[in-house]
Amino acid sequence: GGMFWLLGVTPTEAQIKDIADWLLECHGDSTGLSTDSLADAGYPGAASLGDAVCGMAAARITSKDFLFWFRSHTAKEVKWGGAKHHPDDKDGRRMHPRSSFKAFLEVVKRRSLPWENVEMDAIHSLQLILRGSFQDIDDSETKTMIHARLNDLRVQGIDELSSVASEMVRLIETATAPILAVDSGGLVNGWNAKVAELTGLPVEEAMGLSLVHNLVYEESVETVERLLYHALR
């Protein structure tokens, strides 16, 4: 009974649901997964996806909501040039260009192009923004605005991860709700205009401070530490 929004070449809705169920069952403690080969990652339905889908990056937004990016196998993405050889040219000691090239194609057909660090950084940034937006913000007007803008981005076909991430950062920065972000060490790396207004602490002074040790009252340290621990797992 879930809802799906598909853009570009993707598995079917039923296949995506099956992938999501597999992630929840086998990677339930993780906030996401990236792989250049779903088969090697252990997804049992990888063979049924065909040539169109091989690699995947998944980001978990809520307990039931995911963002997925899919890639086809490398052999489909790269223009290859093979060496020719004479049919009578036989040598039992090594593979000939044509046979070795065929074997190479069989290998790369099982893998997509790898996910680059900049792409994973953009995915992670977008994931953190959306998780904070949809789980922690009580401002329904802000939620509605973000939902609407995401839909606009989808309709316009903007699929560059860095562009989407930058747009979401802008939306959060101008949101009417106070929003802050911390890195894995609990240091502030996001501080929007509204939280700066409410706290009186400008962004340039807030960045890099410890949320627990610099920004909360002593009596709240234990509570915030516990919440932060669960949020960053």
PDB file of C-alpha atoms in Angstrom:
ATOM      1  CA  GLY A   1       0.000   0.000   0.000  1.00  0.00           C
ATOM      2  CA  GLY A   2       3.027   2.317  -0.228  1.00  0.00           C
ATOM      3  CA  MET A   3       3.425   5.221  -2.632  1.00  0.00           C
ATOM      4  CA  PHE A   4       6.138   5.383  -5.294  1.00  0.00           C
ATOM      5  CA  TRP A   5       7.543   8.253  -7.331  1.00  0.00           C
ATOM      6  CA  LEU A   6       9.716   6.970 -10.164  1.00  0.00           C
ATOM      7  CA  LEU A   7      12.006   9.009 -12.399  1.00  0.00           C
ATOM      8  CA  GLY A   8      14.155   7.652 -15.209  1.00  0.00           C
ATOM      9  CA  VAL A   9      15.125   3.984 -15.503  1.00  0.00           C
ATOM     10  CA  THR A  10      14.110   2.150 -12.337  1.00  0.00           C
ATOM     11  CA  PRO A  11      12.869  -1.254 -11.236  1.00  0.00           C
ATOM     12  CA  THR A  12       9.109  -1.744 -11.115  1.00  0.00           C
ATOM     13  CA  GLU A  13       7.153  -0.661  -8.044  1.00  0.00           C
ATOM     14  CA  ALA A  14       6.854  -4.299  -6.955  1.00  0.00           C
ATOM     15  CA  GLN A  15      10.621  -4.773  -7.304  1.00  0.00           C
ATOM     16  CA  ILE A  16      11.361  -1.585  -5.359  1.00  0.00           C
ATOM     17  CA  LYS A  17       9.039  -2.760  -2.580  1.00  0.00           C
ATOM     18  CA  ASP A  18      10.908  -6.072  -2.532  1.00  0.00           C
ATOM     19  CA  ILE A  19      14.253  -4.243  -2.294  1.00  0.00           C
ATOM     20  CA  ALA A  20      12.908  -2.089   0.559  1.00  0.00           C
ATOM     21  CA  ASP A  21      11.658  -5.195   2.394  1.00  0.00           C
ATOM     22  CA  TRP A  22      15.090  -6.804   1.935  1.00  0.00           C
ATOM     23  CA  LEU A  23      16.819  -3.697   3.310  1.00  0.00           C
ATOM     24  CA  LEU A  24      14.538  -3.640   6.348  1.00  0.00           C
ATOM     25  CA  GLU A  25      15.090  -7.337   6.986  1.00  0.00           C
ATOM     26  CA  CYS A  26      18.826  -7.614   6.330  1.00  0.00           C
ATOM     27  CA  HIS A  27      20.038  -4.063   6.970  1.00  0.00           C
ATOM     28  CA  GLY A  28      17.459  -2.857   9.462  1.00  0.00           C
ATOM     29  CA  ASP A  29      20.056  -1.231  11.717  1.00  0.00           C
ATOM     30  CA  SER A  30      21.538   0.796   8.861  1.00  0.00           C
ATOM     31  CA  THR A  31      20.411   4.182   7.569  1.00  0.00           C
ATOM     32  CA  GLY A  32      21.278   3.268   3.995  1.00  0.00           C
ATOM     33  CA  LEU A  33      23.238   1.124   1.591  1.00  0.00           C
ATOM     34  CA  SER A  34      25.294   1.743  -1.533  1.00  0.00           C
ATOM     35  CA  THR A  35      26.643  -0.926  -3.849  1.00  0.00           C
ATOM     36  CA  ASP A  36      27.813  -1.313  -7.433  1.00  0.00           C
ATOM     37  CA  SER A  37      26.312  -4.810  -7.492  1.00  0.00           C
ATOM     38  CA  LEU A  38      23.040  -5.758  -5.841  1.00  0.00           C
ATOM     39  CA  ALA A  39      23.901  -9.390  -6.522  1.00  0.00           C
ATOM     40  CA  ASP A  40      27.176  -9.154  -4.606  1.00  0.00           C
ATOM     41  CA  ALA A  41      25.389  -7.247  -1.836  1.00  0.00           C
ATOM     42  CA  GLY A  42      23.238 -10.322  -1.320  1.00  0.00           C
ATOM     43  CA  TYR A  43      19.920  -9.139  -2.742  1.00  0.00           C
ATOM     44  CA  PRO A  44      18.206 -12.397  -3.792  1.00  0.00           C
ATOM     45  CA  GLY A  45      16.148 -10.771  -6.549  1.00  0.00           C
ATOM     46  CA  ALA A  46      19.105  -9.173  -8.345  1.00  0.00           C
ATOM     47  CA  ALA A  47      18.909 -11.505 -11.359  1.00  0.00           C
ATOM     48  CA  SER A  48      15.294 -10.515 -12.034  1.00  0.00           C
ATOM     49  CA  LEU A  49      16.221  -6.831 -12.405  1.00  0.00           C
ATOM     50  CA  GLY A  50      17.797  -7.417 -15.823  1.00  0.00           C
ATOM     51  CA  ASP A  51      20.481  -5.260 -17.435  1.00  0.00           C
ATOM     52  CA  ALA A  52      18.834  -1.930 -16.627  1.00  0.00           C
ATOM     53  CA  VAL A  53      19.523  -2.038 -12.891  1.00  0.00           C
ATOM     54  CA  CYS A  54      22.700  -3.260 -11.233  1.00  0.00           C
ATOM     55  CA  GLY A  55      23.997  -0.705  -8.712  1.00  0.00           C
ATOM     56  CA  MET A  56      21.976   1.070  -6.044  1.00  0.00           C
ATOM     57  CA  ALA A  57      22.275   3.773  -3.424  1.00  0.00           C
ATOM     58  CA  ALA A  58      19.529   3.830  -0.799  1.00  0.00           C
ATOM     59  CA  ALA A  59      18.935   6.393   1.936  1.00  0.00           C
ATOM     60  CA  ARG A  60      16.458   5.700   4.719  1.00  0.00           C
ATOM     61  CA  ILE A  61      14.442   8.794   5.640  1.00  0.00           C
ATOM     62  CA  THR A  62      11.916   7.392   8.123  1.00  0.00           C
ATOM     63  CA  SER A  63      11.099   3.898   9.370  1.00  0.00           C
ATOM     64  CA  LYS A  64       9.121   3.291   6.172  1.00  0.00           C
ATOM     65  CA  ASP A  65      10.419   5.816   3.633  1.00  0.00           C
ATOM     66  CA  PHE A  66      13.439   5.460   1.348  1.00  0.00           C
ATOM     67  CA  LEU A  67      15.158   7.387  -1.409  1.00  0.00           C
ATOM     68  CA  PHE A  68      16.715   5.190  -4.101  1.00  0.00           C
ATOM     69  CA  TRP A  69      19.152   5.815  -6.930  1.00  0.00           C
ATOM     70  CA  PHE A  70      19.800   3.035  -9.456  1.00  0.00           C
ATOM     71  CA  ARG A  71      22.509   2.446 -12.058  1.00  0.00           C
ATOM     72  CA  SER A  72      22.812   0.078 -14.984  1.00  0.00           C
ATOM     73  CA  HIS A  73      25.826  -2.177 -15.454  1.00  0.00           C
ATOM     74  CA  THR A  74      29.148  -0.709 -16.563  1.00  0.00           C
ATOM     75  CA  ALA A  75      29.127  -2.466 -19.939  1.00  0.00           C
ATOM     76  CA  LYS A  76      26.012  -0.487 -20.842  1.00  0.00           C
ATOM     77  CA  GLU A  77      27.504   2.843 -19.727  1.00  0.00           C
ATOM     78  CA  VAL A  78      30.937   2.644 -21.384  1.00  0.00           C
ATOM     79  CA  LYS A  79      31.680   2.649 -25.118  1.00  0.00           C
ATOM     80  CA  TRP A  80      34.078  -0.216 -25.685  1.00  0.00           C
ATOM     81  CA  GLY A  81      36.459  -0.979 -28.526  1.00  0.00           C
ATOM     82  CA  GLY A  82      37.622  -4.551 -29.008  1.00  0.00           C
ATOM     83  CA  ALA A  83      40.646  -5.919 -30.823  1.00  0.00           C
ATOM     84  CA  LYS A  84      40.081  -8.197 -33.814  1.00  0.00           C
ATOM     85  CA  HIS A  85      41.916 -11.425 -34.406  1.00  0.00           C
ATOM     86  CA  HIS A  86      42.077 -14.054 -37.098  1.00  0.00           C
ATOM     87  CA  PRO A  87      39.853 -17.128 -36.509  1.00  0.00           C
ATOM     88  CA  ASP A  88      42.796 -19.466 -37.130  1.00  0.00           C
ATOM     89  CA  ASP A  89      45.033 -17.672 -34.639  1.00  0.00           C
ATOM     90  CA  LYS A  90      45.008 -20.155 -31.779  1.00  0.00           C
ATOM     91  CA  ASP A  91      47.168 -20.242 -28.713  1.00  0.00           C
ATOM     92  CA  GLY A  92      46.275 -22.546 -25.850  1.00  0.00           C
ATOM     93  CA  ARG A  93      48.445 -20.713 -23.340  1.00  0.00           C
ATOM     94  CA  ARG A  94      46.396 -17.522 -23.116  1.00  0.00           C
ATOM     95  CA  MET A  95      43.004 -16.077 -23.966  1.00  0.00           C
ATOM     96  CA  HIS A  96      42.600 -14.372 -27.310  1.00  0.00           C
ATOM     97  CA  PRO A  97      41.490 -10.725 -27.491  1.00  0.00           C
ATOM     98  CA  ARG A  98      37.947 -11.595 -28.511  1.00  0.00           C
ATOM     99  CA  SER A  99      37.411 -14.285 -25.860  1.00  0.00           C
ATOM    100  CA  SER A 100      39.119 -12.280 -23.110  1.00  0.00           C
ATOM    101  CA  PHE A 101      37.062  -9.217 -24.053  1.00  0.00           C
ATOM    102  CA  LYS A 102      33.887 -11.289 -23.853  1.00  0.00           C
ATOM    103  CA  ALA A 103      34.907 -12.568 -20.423  1.00  0.00           C
ATOM    104  CA  PHE A 104      35.637  -9.003 -19.329  1.00  0.00           C
ATOM    105  CA  LEU A 105      32.191  -7.878 -20.453  1.00  0.00           C
ATOM    106  CA  GLU A 106      30.635 -10.698 -18.452  1.00  0.00           C
ATOM    107  CA  VAL A 107      32.407  -9.352 -15.354  1.00  0.00           C
ATOM    108  CA  VAL A 108      31.451  -5.693 -15.808  1.00  0.00           C
ATOM    109  CA  LYS A 109      27.868  -6.645 -16.600  1.00  0.00           C
ATOM    110  CA  ARG A 110      27.577  -7.595 -12.948  1.00  0.00           C
ATOM    111  CA  ARG A 111      28.666  -4.162 -11.727  1.00  0.00           C
ATOM    112  CA  SER A 112      27.674  -0.548 -12.196  1.00  0.00           C
ATOM    113  CA  LEU A 113      29.981   2.437 -12.171  1.00  0.00           C
ATOM    114  CA  PRO A 114      31.094   2.995  -8.562  1.00  0.00           C
ATOM    115  CA  TRP A 115      29.445   5.666  -6.437  1.00  0.00           C
ATOM    116  CA  GLU A 116      31.842   8.583  -6.054  1.00  0.00           C
ATOM    117  CA  ASN A 117      32.517  10.258  -2.717  1.00  0.00           C
ATOM    118  CA  VAL A 118      30.938  13.530  -3.842  1.00  0.00           C
ATOM    119  CA  GLU A 119      27.761  11.678  -4.800  1.00  0.00           C
ATOM    120  CA  MET A 120      27.593   9.870  -1.466  1.00  0.00           C
ATOM    121  CA  ASP A 121      28.214  13.156   0.366  1.00  0.00           C
ATOM    122  CA  ALA A 122      25.291  14.732  -1.497  1.00  0.00           C
ATOM    123  CA  ILE A 123      23.051  11.732  -0.760  1.00  0.00           C
ATOM    124  CA  HIS A 124      23.990  11.822   2.915  1.00  0.00           C
ATOM    125  CA  SER A 125      23.385  15.580   3.116  1.00  0.00           C
ATOM    126  CA  LEU A 126      19.974  15.222   1.516  1.00  0.00           C
ATOM    127  CA  GLN A 127      19.170  12.317   3.836  1.00  0.00           C
ATOM    128  CA  LEU A 128      20.051  14.318   6.957  1.00  0.00           C
ATOM    129  CA  ILE A 129      18.035  17.305   5.772  1.00  0.00           C
ATOM    130  CA  LEU A 130      14.959  15.235   4.973  1.00  0.00           C
ATOM    131  CA  ARG A 131      15.167  13.146   8.146  1.00  0.00           C
ATOM    132  CA  GLY A 132      15.317  16.306  10.215  1.00  0.00           C
ATOM    133  CA  SER A 133      12.574  17.968   8.215  1.00  0.00           C
ATOM    134  CA  PHE A 134      10.035  15.167   8.283  1.00  0.00           C
ATOM    135  CA  GLN A 135      10.725  13.694  11.714  1.00  0.00           C
ATOM    136  CA  ASP A 136      11.552  16.621  13.938  1.00  0.00           C
ATOM    137  CA  ILE A 137       9.825  19.692  12.544  1.00  0.00           C
ATOM    138  CA  ASP A 138       6.360  20.403  13.898  1.00  0.00           C
ATOM    139  CA  ASP A 139       5.836  23.317  11.538  1.00  0.00           C
ATOM    140  CA  SER A 140       3.328  21.874   9.064  1.00  0.00           C
ATOM    141  CA  GLU A 141       3.725  24.873   6.763  1.00  0.00           C
ATOM    142  CA  THR A 142       7.440  24.140   6.422  1.00  0.00           C
ATOM    143  CA  LYS A 143       6.739  20.455   5.765  1.00  0.00           C
ATOM    144  CA  THR A 144       4.206  21.357   3.087  1.00  0.00           C
ATOM    145  CA  MET A 145       6.681  23.725   1.438  1.00  0.00           C
ATOM    146  CA  ILE A 146       9.424  21.087   1.367  1.00  0.00           C
ATOM    147  CA  HIS A 147       7.044  18.429   0.008  1.00  0.00           C
ATOM    148  CA  ALA A 148       5.893  20.803  -2.731  1.00  0.00           C
ATOM    149  CA  ARG A 149       9.424  21.787  -3.715  1.00  0.00           C
ATOM    150  CA  LEU A 150      10.562  18.161  -3.828  1.00  0.00           C
ATOM    151  CA  ASN A 151       7.654  17.408  -6.136  1.00  0.00           C
ATOM    152  CA  ASP A 152       8.634  20.363  -8.339  1.00  0.00           C
ATOM    153  CA  LEU A 153      12.191  19.049  -8.550  1.00  0.00           C
ATOM    154  CA  ARG A 154      10.914  15.611  -9.525  1.00  0.00           C
ATOM    155  CA  VAL A 155       8.595  16.986 -12.200  1.00  0.00           C
ATOM    156  CA  GLN A 156      11.336  19.194 -13.639  1.00  0.00           C
ATOM    157  CA  GLY A 157      13.596  16.165 -13.883  1.00  0.00           C
ATOM    158  CA  ILE A 158      16.442  17.577 -11.787  1.00  0.00           C
ATOM    159  CA  ASP A 159      18.396  14.447 -10.959  1.00  0.00           C
ATOM    160  CA  GLU A 160      21.807  15.910 -10.185  1.00  0.00           C
ATOM    161  CA  LEU A 161      22.339  15.025  -6.538  1.00  0.00           C
ATOM    162  CA  SER A 162      24.420  18.087  -5.785  1.00  0.00           C
ATOM    163  CA  SER A 163      21.739  20.369  -7.247  1.00  0.00           C
ATOM    164  CA  VAL A 164      19.006  18.744  -5.187  1.00  0.00           C
ATOM    165  CA  ALA A 165      21.104  18.876  -2.026  1.00  0.00           C
ATOM    166  CA  SER A 166      21.928  22.557  -2.583  1.00  0.00           C
ATOM    167  CA  GLU A 167      18.275  23.362  -3.141  1.00  0.00           C
ATOM    168  CA  MET A 168      17.257  21.556   0.042  1.00  0.00           C
ATOM    169  CA  VAL A 169      19.937  23.396   2.022  1.00  0.00           C
ATOM    170  CA  ARG A 170      18.501  26.681   0.750  1.00  0.00           C
ATOM    171  CA  LEU A 171      14.986  25.636   1.767  1.00  0.00           C
ATOM    172  CA  ILE A 172      16.098  24.675   5.264  1.00  0.00           C
ATOM    173  CA  GLU A 173      18.102  27.883   5.632  1.00  0.00           C
ATOM    174  CA  THR A 174      15.034  30.001   4.854  1.00  0.00           C
ATOM    175  CA  ALA A 175      12.540  27.834   6.788  1.00  0.00           C
ATOM    176  CA  THR A 176      10.383  29.461   9.454  1.00  0.00           C
ATOM    177  CA  ALA A 177      11.274  26.675  11.915  1.00  0.00           C
ATOM    178  CA  PRO A 178      14.584  26.582  13.827  1.00  0.00           C
ATOM    179  CA  ILE A 179      16.778  23.844  12.341  1.00  0.00           C
ATOM    180  CA  LEU A 180      20.298  22.806  13.275  1.00  0.00           C
ATOM    181  CA  ALA A 181      22.500  19.888  12.257  1.00  0.00           C
ATOM    182  CA  VAL A 182      25.465  18.142  13.834  1.00  0.00           C
ATOM    183  CA  ASP A 183      28.122  15.813  12.484  1.00  0.00           C
ATOM    184  CA  SER A 184      28.922  12.338  13.807  1.00  0.00           C
ATOM    185  CA  GLY A 185      30.974  13.899  16.608  1.00  0.00           C
ATOM    186  CA  GLY A 186      28.110  16.077  17.800  1.00  0.00           C
ATOM    187  CA  LEU A 187      29.632  19.301  16.439  1.00  0.00           C
ATOM    188  CA  VAL A 188      27.315  21.832  14.817  1.00  0.00           C
ATOM    189  CA  ASN A 189      27.580  21.880  11.019  1.00  0.00           C
ATOM    190  CA  GLY A 190      24.206  23.420  10.230  1.00  0.00           C
ATOM    191  CA  TRP A 191      22.518  26.438  11.817  1.00  0.00           C
ATOM    192  CA  ASN A 192      19.688  28.137   9.966  1.00  0.00           C
ATOM    193  CA  ALA A 193      18.577  31.761  10.234  1.00  0.00           C
ATOM    194  CA  LYS A 194      15.631  30.999  12.514  1.00  0.00           C
ATOM    195  CA  VAL A 195      17.664  29.162  15.156  1.00  0.00           C
ATOM    196  CA  ALA A 196      20.226  31.982  15.024  1.00  0.00           C
ATOM    197  CA  GLU A 197      17.416  34.480  15.635  1.00  0.00           C
ATOM    198  CA  LEU A 198      15.946  32.537  18.567  1.00  0.00           C
ATOM    199  CA  THR A 199      19.267  31.830  20.296  1.00  0.00           C
ATOM    200  CA  GLY A 200      20.995  35.090  19.465  1.00  0.00           C
ATOM    201  CA  LEU A 201      23.995  33.060  18.295  1.00  0.00           C
ATOM    202  CA  PRO A 202      25.056  33.846  14.709  1.00  0.00           C
ATOM    203  CA  VAL A 203      25.920  30.995  12.382  1.00  0.00           C
ATOM    204  CA  GLU A 204      29.626  31.836  12.194  1.00  0.00           C
ATOM    205  CA  GLU A 205      29.912  31.464  15.989  1.00  0.00           C
ATOM    206  CA  ALA A 206      27.728  28.354  16.237  1.00  0.00           C
ATOM    207  CA  MET A 207      29.533  26.309  13.593  1.00  0.00           C
ATOM    208  CA  GLY A 208      31.931  23.791  15.121  1.00  0.00           C
ATOM    209  CA  LEU A 209      30.591  24.094  18.665  1.00  0.00           C
ATOM    210  CA  SER A 210      29.647  20.971  20.591  1.00  0.00           C
ATOM    211  CA  LEU A 211      25.880  20.728  20.878  1.00  0.00           C
ATOM    212  CA  VAL A 212      26.127  18.911  24.204  1.00  0.00           C
ATOM    213  CA  HIS A 213      29.007  20.712  25.873  1.00  0.00           C
ATOM    214  CA  ASN A 214      28.640  24.248  24.515  1.00  0.00           C
ATOM    215  CA  LEU A 215      24.984  24.831  23.735  1.00  0.00           C
ATOM    216  CA  VAL A 216      22.708  23.104  26.256  1.00  0.00           C
ATOM    217  CA  TYR A 217      22.182  23.696  29.962  1.00  0.00           C
ATOM    218  CA  GLU A 218      24.077  21.395  32.299  1.00  0.00           C
ATOM    219  CA  GLU A 219      20.911  19.768  33.617  1.00  0.00           C
ATOM    220  CA  SER A 220      19.958  18.792  30.055  1.00  0.00           C
ATOM    221  CA  VAL A 221      23.321  17.338  29.011  1.00  0.00           C
ATOM    222  CA  GLU A 222      22.446  13.719  29.820  1.00  0.00           C
ATOM    223  CA  THR A 223      19.126  13.876  27.966  1.00  0.00           C
ATOM    224  CA  VAL A 224      20.622  15.531  24.880  1.00  0.00           C
ATOM    225  CA  GLU A 225      23.540  13.082  24.836  1.00  0.00           C
ATOM    226  CA  ARG A 226      21.114  10.165  24.853  1.00  0.00           C
ATOM    227  CA  LEU A 227      18.962  11.656  22.088  1.00  0.00           C
ATOM    228  CA  LEU A 228      22.034  12.473  20.023  1.00  0.00           C
ATOM    229  CA  TYR A 229      23.384   8.953  20.438  1.00  0.00           C
ATOM    230  CA  HIS A 230      20.177   7.406  19.089  1.00  0.00           C
ATOM    231  CA  ALA A 231      19.880   9.972  16.285  1.00  0.00           C
ATOM    232  CA  LEU A 232      23.414   9.335  15.015  1.00  0.00           C
ATOM    233  CA  ARG A 233      23.283   5.540  15.115  1.00  0.00           C
TER     234      ARG A 233
END
